[in-house]
């Protein structure tokens, strides 16, 4: 049995989802991260607390786990002893013959110089910085021949200059928690359609473009309801997604994320901006209603006047796509293949 440790950031519940899906008779998978109210997953090694408590818990986790696992999966390229101690936990584990593999989810690898060339709507968010990214790549390539990326855009970053093996493993979703899809169809008798947007990070989501398009459509006299989901628990977000007819994901970064997956899992049509340069990495089955900030108003106008049949067709395609490409068992199989190759 191979022993796996996921650490140290449970971004969008990815550690929790993958950890649960990986555990079987052949793999013992466990986790170390900070628990959070917005996630229903809890770690095997808790890292949260005040600054002093968190540092103590990280050191304690390091003492208990160093050399005890076959593979350490470092989500977001972080480690237990990251910034001030130079990832010494990863260095030691590699030194004693263990495998440490970085997994990059998003902003920690995003390079403004590349994004600006391929995405005219890109704005620097999350303190993204080319120099910092290059230092991160140089460090991890000194420890690992393998890297995992969860976003298709990173496949165009020339990562094979740093790593022998670049693995694209998309983000995962546990579909057992989204069984309500059968009750989430748009009602043909509804006078108004409901549009939902979640501005968790307004700049990254391109919320200013969404609000501008919504305002223009309302000024044009189009009759619909618009709701922004902010400051509510994930359980409430899910309830509102179930009531939605159309979900707007993001209009700036040029790819789709967790909100889009959740909405598609519930059988909802999703509007989002997928930049042209990465479409080659996706199946033609991708059901995202693709538009950019310049075409968002027209796209919304078209869909808000569509009949229920079009919503159901796109919603059904959305659910099928998530089942085929993002379901936790599908993603778990990809991680199992990765582990076998190490």
Tab-separated table of C-alpha atoms in Angstrom:
chain	number	residue	atom	x	y	z
A	1	UNK	CA	0.000	0.000	0.000
A	2	UNK	CA	1.333	3.425	-0.990
A	3	UNK	CA	1.029	6.209	1.539
A	4	UNK	CA	0.190	9.694	0.255
A	5	UNK	CA	0.089	13.046	2.056
A	6	UNK	CA	-1.711	16.059	0.557
A	7	UNK	CA	-0.606	19.452	1.878
A	8	UNK	CA	-0.851	22.320	2.817
A	9	UNK	CA	-3.723	24.288	1.165
A	10	UNK	CA	-7.206	22.920	0.536
A	11	UNK	CA	-7.910	25.348	-2.288
A	12	UNK	CA	-11.542	25.032	-3.442
A	13	UNK	CA	-11.762	21.823	-1.350
A	14	UNK	CA	-9.520	20.035	-3.857
A	15	UNK	CA	-7.434	18.225	-1.247
A	16	UNK	CA	-10.574	17.056	0.534
A	17	UNK	CA	-12.250	15.796	-2.632
A	18	UNK	CA	-9.186	14.045	-4.063
A	19	UNK	CA	-8.126	12.632	-0.701
A	20	UNK	CA	-11.514	10.954	-0.229
A	21	UNK	CA	-11.563	9.611	-3.788
A	22	UNK	CA	-8.011	8.215	-3.646
A	23	UNK	CA	-8.379	6.110	-0.522
A	24	UNK	CA	-8.757	2.420	-1.400
A	25	UNK	CA	-7.108	-0.950	-0.750
A	26	UNK	CA	-3.972	0.120	-2.632
A	27	UNK	CA	-3.583	3.733	-1.487
A	28	UNK	CA	-3.633	5.300	1.958
A	29	UNK	CA	-4.254	8.996	1.392
A	30	UNK	CA	-4.251	11.589	4.149
A	31	UNK	CA	-4.168	15.368	4.421
A	32	UNK	CA	-2.761	18.378	6.241
A	33	UNK	CA	-4.327	21.818	5.785
A	34	UNK	CA	-6.234	24.614	7.488
A	35	UNK	CA	-9.896	23.783	7.906
A	36	UNK	CA	-12.333	26.511	6.876
A	37	UNK	CA	-16.015	27.267	7.268
A	38	UNK	CA	-16.487	27.489	3.516
A	39	UNK	CA	-15.397	23.854	3.087
A	40	UNK	CA	-17.075	20.766	4.499
A	41	UNK	CA	-13.789	18.853	4.494
A	42	UNK	CA	-11.598	18.497	7.552
A	43	UNK	CA	-7.904	17.531	7.550
A	44	UNK	CA	-6.211	14.608	9.238
A	45	UNK	CA	-3.577	17.086	10.423
A	46	UNK	CA	-5.100	20.444	11.368
A	47	UNK	CA	-2.924	23.464	10.511
A	48	UNK	CA	-5.287	26.332	11.374
A	49	UNK	CA	-5.150	28.632	14.381
A	50	UNK	CA	-3.518	31.878	15.387
A	51	UNK	CA	-0.142	32.596	13.818
A	52	UNK	CA	1.743	30.992	16.725
A	53	UNK	CA	-0.633	28.036	16.925
A	54	UNK	CA	-0.453	27.474	13.182
A	55	UNK	CA	3.352	27.512	13.211
A	56	UNK	CA	3.372	25.020	16.077
A	57	UNK	CA	0.920	22.757	14.246
A	58	UNK	CA	2.985	22.877	11.063
A	59	UNK	CA	6.157	21.942	12.923
A	60	UNK	CA	4.317	19.211	14.808
A	61	UNK	CA	2.902	17.850	11.550
A	62	UNK	CA	6.362	17.897	10.010
A	63	UNK	CA	7.797	15.900	12.908
A	64	UNK	CA	5.011	13.328	12.646
A	65	UNK	CA	5.058	12.978	8.857
A	66	UNK	CA	8.675	13.423	7.744
A	67	UNK	CA	9.751	10.311	5.886
A	68	UNK	CA	6.498	8.511	6.743
A	69	UNK	CA	4.864	8.768	3.324
A	70	UNK	CA	5.882	7.537	-0.107
A	71	UNK	CA	4.589	10.603	-1.952
A	72	UNK	CA	3.952	14.160	-0.785
A	73	UNK	CA	1.583	16.132	-3.012
A	74	UNK	CA	2.269	19.835	-2.515
A	75	UNK	CA	-0.872	21.686	-3.562
A	76	UNK	CA	-0.283	25.264	-4.801
A	77	UNK	CA	3.446	24.533	-4.526
A	78	UNK	CA	3.330	25.080	-0.779
A	79	UNK	CA	4.768	23.032	2.053
A	80	UNK	CA	4.597	22.796	5.821
A	81	UNK	CA	7.662	24.974	6.274
A	82	UNK	CA	7.382	27.246	3.265
A	83	UNK	CA	8.332	30.883	3.262
A	84	UNK	CA	10.871	31.491	6.006
A	85	UNK	CA	12.413	28.024	6.165
A	86	UNK	CA	12.820	27.392	2.438
A	87	UNK	CA	10.493	24.374	2.176
A	88	UNK	CA	12.902	22.429	4.364
A	89	UNK	CA	10.311	19.672	4.878
A	90	UNK	CA	10.200	18.972	1.132
A	91	UNK	CA	13.983	19.131	0.875
A	92	UNK	CA	14.413	16.602	3.686
A	93	UNK	CA	11.802	14.215	2.300
A	94	UNK	CA	13.459	14.220	-1.121
A	95	UNK	CA	16.881	13.795	0.488
A	96	UNK	CA	15.746	10.574	2.178
A	97	UNK	CA	14.290	9.173	-1.029
A	98	UNK	CA	10.650	10.253	-0.906
A	99	UNK	CA	8.752	11.789	-3.829
A	100	UNK	CA	7.517	15.380	-3.587
A	101	UNK	CA	5.327	16.618	-6.448
A	102	UNK	CA	4.052	20.206	-6.782
A	103	UNK	CA	0.454	20.724	-7.888
A	104	UNK	CA	-0.337	24.152	-9.308
A	105	UNK	CA	-3.961	25.250	-9.263
A	106	UNK	CA	-4.010	28.858	-10.426
A	107	UNK	CA	-2.644	32.224	-9.360
A	108	UNK	CA	0.515	30.777	-7.773
A	109	UNK	CA	1.728	29.845	-11.286
A	110	UNK	CA	0.038	32.503	-13.400
A	111	UNK	CA	2.527	34.713	-15.249
A	112	UNK	CA	1.349	38.214	-16.194
A	113	UNK	CA	3.805	38.453	-19.108
A	114	UNK	CA	2.246	35.384	-20.768
A	115	UNK	CA	-1.361	36.178	-19.878
A	116	UNK	CA	-1.145	39.698	-21.306
A	117	UNK	CA	-0.056	38.257	-24.658
A	118	UNK	CA	-2.938	35.775	-24.883
A	119	UNK	CA	-5.750	37.559	-23.032
A	120	UNK	CA	-6.638	41.206	-23.795
A	121	UNK	CA	-8.907	41.350	-20.734
A	122	UNK	CA	-6.343	40.078	-18.229
A	123	UNK	CA	-5.558	42.163	-15.156
A	124	UNK	CA	-2.987	41.278	-12.503
A	125	UNK	CA	-4.753	39.770	-9.503
A	126	UNK	CA	-3.715	37.811	-6.414
A	127	UNK	CA	-0.243	39.459	-6.473
A	128	UNK	CA	0.830	37.441	-9.511
A	129	UNK	CA	4.451	38.053	-10.432
A	130	UNK	CA	6.723	36.578	-13.115
A	131	UNK	CA	9.873	36.671	-10.988
A	132	UNK	CA	8.169	34.885	-8.115
A	133	UNK	CA	6.779	32.217	-10.447
A	134	UNK	CA	10.173	31.564	-12.059
A	135	UNK	CA	11.772	31.159	-8.633
A	136	UNK	CA	9.016	28.709	-7.696
A	137	UNK	CA	9.617	26.682	-10.854
A	138	UNK	CA	13.363	26.637	-10.321
A	139	UNK	CA	12.939	25.417	-6.764
A	140	UNK	CA	10.456	22.634	-7.468
A	141	UNK	CA	12.269	21.423	-10.563
A	142	UNK	CA	15.324	20.909	-8.364
A	143	UNK	CA	13.305	18.433	-6.275
A	144	UNK	CA	10.929	16.798	-8.734
A	145	UNK	CA	10.875	15.539	-12.305
A	146	UNK	CA	7.093	15.781	-12.261
A	147	UNK	CA	4.614	18.626	-11.975
A	148	UNK	CA	0.815	18.661	-11.975
A	149	UNK	CA	-1.203	21.579	-13.369
A	150	UNK	CA	-4.947	21.883	-12.878
A	151	UNK	CA	-5.541	24.680	-15.407
A	152	UNK	CA	-5.235	24.152	-19.158
A	153	UNK	CA	-3.605	27.539	-19.738
A	154	UNK	CA	-0.472	26.344	-17.942
A	155	UNK	CA	0.100	23.775	-20.684
A	156	UNK	CA	1.317	26.699	-22.800
A	157	UNK	CA	3.823	27.892	-20.200
A	158	UNK	CA	6.768	25.814	-21.413
A	159	UNK	CA	6.918	23.826	-18.186
A	160	UNK	CA	8.786	20.985	-19.886
A	161	UNK	CA	11.798	23.297	-19.778
A	162	UNK	CA	11.750	22.694	-16.026
A	163	UNK	CA	10.126	19.283	-15.551
A	164	UNK	CA	10.562	16.011	-17.386
A	165	UNK	CA	6.882	15.143	-16.974
A	166	UNK	CA	4.023	17.676	-17.042
A	167	UNK	CA	0.699	16.179	-15.972
A	168	UNK	CA	-2.581	17.970	-16.667
A	169	UNK	CA	-5.150	16.866	-14.084
A	170	UNK	CA	-8.269	19.069	-14.005
A	171	UNK	CA	-10.015	20.177	-10.822
A	172	UNK	CA	-12.364	17.638	-9.270
A	173	UNK	CA	-15.935	17.658	-8.034
A	174	UNK	CA	-17.740	15.095	-5.875
A	175	UNK	CA	-20.927	14.502	-7.829
A	176	UNK	CA	-22.518	12.542	-4.988
A	177	UNK	CA	-23.121	15.952	-3.412
A	178	UNK	CA	-24.905	17.252	-6.531
A	179	UNK	CA	-27.691	14.748	-7.021
A	180	UNK	CA	-30.383	17.476	-7.196
A	181	UNK	CA	-29.763	17.920	-10.913
A	182	UNK	CA	-33.109	16.297	-11.788
A	183	UNK	CA	-35.041	19.057	-10.021
A	184	UNK	CA	-33.061	21.991	-11.419
A	185	UNK	CA	-34.636	22.415	-14.862
A	186	UNK	CA	-35.804	25.823	-16.010
A	187	UNK	CA	-39.561	26.240	-15.843
A	188	UNK	CA	-41.071	27.059	-19.248
A	189	UNK	CA	-43.897	28.932	-17.540
A	190	UNK	CA	-41.562	31.256	-15.642
A	191	UNK	CA	-42.095	34.897	-16.560
A	192	UNK	CA	-38.625	35.902	-15.455
A	193	UNK	CA	-35.384	34.010	-15.764
A	194	UNK	CA	-32.912	34.189	-12.926
A	195	UNK	CA	-29.242	35.004	-13.540
A	196	UNK	CA	-26.698	34.321	-10.804
A	197	UNK	CA	-23.091	35.497	-10.417
A	198	UNK	CA	-20.663	34.892	-7.550
A	199	UNK	CA	-18.131	37.751	-7.244
A	200	UNK	CA	-15.856	35.931	-4.786
A	201	UNK	CA	-13.004	38.030	-6.164
A	202	UNK	CA	-14.620	40.827	-8.230
A	203	UNK	CA	-11.492	41.684	-10.202
A	204	UNK	CA	-10.621	38.092	-11.098
A	205	UNK	CA	-14.252	37.326	-11.903
A	206	UNK	CA	-14.559	40.372	-14.146
A	207	UNK	CA	-17.581	41.424	-12.109
A	208	UNK	CA	-17.404	44.982	-13.436
A	209	UNK	CA	-18.149	43.644	-16.916
A	210	UNK	CA	-21.017	41.524	-15.606
A	211	UNK	CA	-22.605	44.443	-13.758
A	212	UNK	CA	-22.266	46.717	-16.779
A	213	UNK	CA	-23.964	44.175	-19.053
A	214	UNK	CA	-26.749	43.571	-16.537
A	215	UNK	CA	-27.347	47.316	-16.138
A	216	UNK	CA	-27.542	47.798	-19.900
A	217	UNK	CA	-29.996	44.916	-20.318
A	218	UNK	CA	-32.210	46.277	-17.550
A	219	UNK	CA	-32.095	49.724	-19.185
A	220	UNK	CA	-33.183	48.092	-22.443
A	221	UNK	CA	-36.265	46.810	-20.644
A	222	UNK	CA	-35.397	43.110	-20.564
A	223	UNK	CA	-37.301	41.481	-17.701
A	224	UNK	CA	-35.200	39.116	-15.563
A	225	UNK	CA	-33.862	38.701	-12.034
A	226	UNK	CA	-30.170	39.109	-11.215
A	227	UNK	CA	-28.536	37.925	-7.988
A	228	UNK	CA	-24.957	38.210	-6.743
A	229	UNK	CA	-23.978	35.623	-4.156
A	230	UNK	CA	-21.695	37.117	-1.533
A	231	UNK	CA	-21.011	36.476	2.141
A	232	UNK	CA	-23.092	33.315	2.435
A	233	UNK	CA	-22.108	29.712	3.302
A	234	UNK	CA	-21.443	27.255	0.525
A	235	UNK	CA	-24.658	25.402	1.336
A	236	UNK	CA	-26.624	28.581	0.611
A	237	UNK	CA	-24.690	29.176	-2.614
A	238	UNK	CA	-25.748	25.731	-3.778
A	239	UNK	CA	-29.408	26.433	-2.972
A	240	UNK	CA	-29.300	29.623	-5.026
A	241	UNK	CA	-27.601	27.845	-7.921
A	242	UNK	CA	-30.466	25.357	-7.924
A	243	UNK	CA	-32.918	28.235	-8.338
A	244	UNK	CA	-30.910	29.838	-11.149
A	245	UNK	CA	-31.636	29.535	-14.852
A	246	UNK	CA	-28.301	30.945	-16.016
A	247	UNK	CA	-24.993	31.205	-14.140
A	248	UNK	CA	-22.218	33.651	-15.027
A	249	UNK	CA	-18.787	32.339	-14.022
A	250	UNK	CA	-15.963	34.777	-14.873
A	251	UNK	CA	-15.187	37.360	-17.514
A	252	UNK	CA	-11.484	38.083	-17.050
A	253	UNK	CA	-9.126	35.161	-16.405
A	254	UNK	CA	-10.085	33.244	-19.548
A	255	UNK	CA	-10.890	29.819	-18.099
A	256	UNK	CA	-13.589	28.190	-15.986
A	257	UNK	CA	-13.391	27.349	-12.314
A	258	UNK	CA	-15.121	25.648	-9.414
A	259	UNK	CA	-18.325	27.708	-9.559
A	260	UNK	CA	-18.790	26.681	-13.178
A	261	UNK	CA	-18.298	23.025	-12.233
A	262	UNK	CA	-20.846	23.240	-9.444
A	263	UNK	CA	-23.405	24.937	-11.665
A	264	UNK	CA	-22.838	22.451	-14.498
A	265	UNK	CA	-23.120	19.568	-12.034
A	266	UNK	CA	-26.581	20.902	-11.178
A	267	UNK	CA	-27.527	20.953	-14.837
A	268	UNK	CA	-27.248	24.713	-15.324
A	269	UNK	CA	-26.096	26.545	-18.457
A	270	UNK	CA	-22.946	28.537	-17.609
A	271	UNK	CA	-21.710	31.709	-19.272
A	272	UNK	CA	-17.986	32.393	-19.105
A	273	UNK	CA	-14.944	33.661	-20.958
A	274	UNK	CA	-12.617	30.952	-22.290
A	275	UNK	CA	-9.697	32.586	-24.055
A	276	UNK	CA	-9.163	31.281	-27.604
A	277	UNK	CA	-5.593	30.106	-27.036
A	278	UNK	CA	-6.617	27.323	-24.637
A	279	UNK	CA	-9.634	25.941	-26.481
A	280	UNK	CA	-7.326	23.441	-28.182
A	281	UNK	CA	-6.798	21.769	-24.814
A	282	UNK	CA	-10.512	21.180	-24.258
A	283	UNK	CA	-12.955	18.749	-25.820
A	284	UNK	CA	-15.437	20.129	-28.346
A	285	UNK	CA	-18.016	18.944	-25.817
A	286	UNK	CA	-17.182	21.884	-23.522
A	287	UNK	CA	-20.656	23.340	-22.839
A	288	UNK	CA	-19.604	26.736	-21.473
A	289	UNK	CA	-21.463	29.531	-23.289
A	290	UNK	CA	-18.283	31.269	-24.348
A	291	UNK	CA	-18.205	35.024	-24.680
A	292	UNK	CA	-15.952	37.903	-23.663
A	293	UNK	CA	-16.654	41.232	-21.937
A	294	UNK	CA	-17.378	42.837	-25.325
A	295	UNK	CA	-19.976	40.232	-26.291
A	296	UNK	CA	-21.440	39.465	-22.859
A	297	UNK	CA	-24.476	41.735	-23.205
A	298	UNK	CA	-25.501	40.227	-26.545
A	299	UNK	CA	-24.940	36.688	-25.267
A	300	UNK	CA	-27.068	37.289	-22.184
A	301	UNK	CA	-29.772	38.952	-24.264
A	302	UNK	CA	-29.930	35.936	-26.583
A	303	UNK	CA	-30.121	33.448	-23.727
A	304	UNK	CA	-32.625	35.423	-21.677
A	305	UNK	CA	-34.996	35.242	-24.630
A	306	UNK	CA	-34.358	31.525	-25.327
A	307	UNK	CA	-37.047	28.991	-24.560
A	308	UNK	CA	-36.769	26.287	-21.904
A	309	UNK	CA	-35.764	23.610	-24.414
A	310	UNK	CA	-32.422	25.318	-25.074
A	311	UNK	CA	-31.765	25.604	-21.348
A	312	UNK	CA	-32.463	21.930	-20.799
A	313	UNK	CA	-30.265	20.864	-23.709
A	314	UNK	CA	-27.335	22.961	-22.481
A	315	UNK	CA	-27.931	21.956	-18.867
A	316	UNK	CA	-27.933	18.262	-19.759
A	317	UNK	CA	-24.724	18.715	-21.755
A	318	UNK	CA	-23.191	20.517	-18.772
A	319	UNK	CA	-23.904	17.657	-16.394
A	320	UNK	CA	-22.570	15.072	-18.871
A	321	UNK	CA	-19.373	17.067	-19.348
A	322	UNK	CA	-18.683	17.254	-15.628
A	323	UNK	CA	-19.381	13.538	-15.235
A	324	UNK	CA	-16.923	12.714	-18.024
A	325	UNK	CA	-14.067	15.105	-17.257
A	326	UNK	CA	-14.264	16.322	-13.649
A	327	UNK	CA	-15.991	13.687	-11.495
A	328	UNK	CA	-13.862	12.784	-8.481
A	329	UNK	CA	-13.527	9.135	-9.556
A	330	UNK	CA	-12.257	10.261	-12.990
A	331	UNK	CA	-9.723	12.626	-11.421
A	332	UNK	CA	-8.726	10.005	-8.834
A	333	UNK	CA	-7.859	7.610	-11.665
A	334	UNK	CA	-5.554	10.248	-13.150
A	335	UNK	CA	-3.791	10.679	-9.809
A	336	UNK	CA	-3.450	6.912	-9.518
A	337	UNK	CA	-1.754	6.867	-12.930
A	338	UNK	CA	0.553	9.650	-11.721
A	339	UNK	CA	1.471	7.714	-8.586
A	340	UNK	CA	2.225	4.577	-10.610
A	341	UNK	CA	4.586	6.564	-12.836
A	342	UNK	CA	6.685	7.991	-10.004
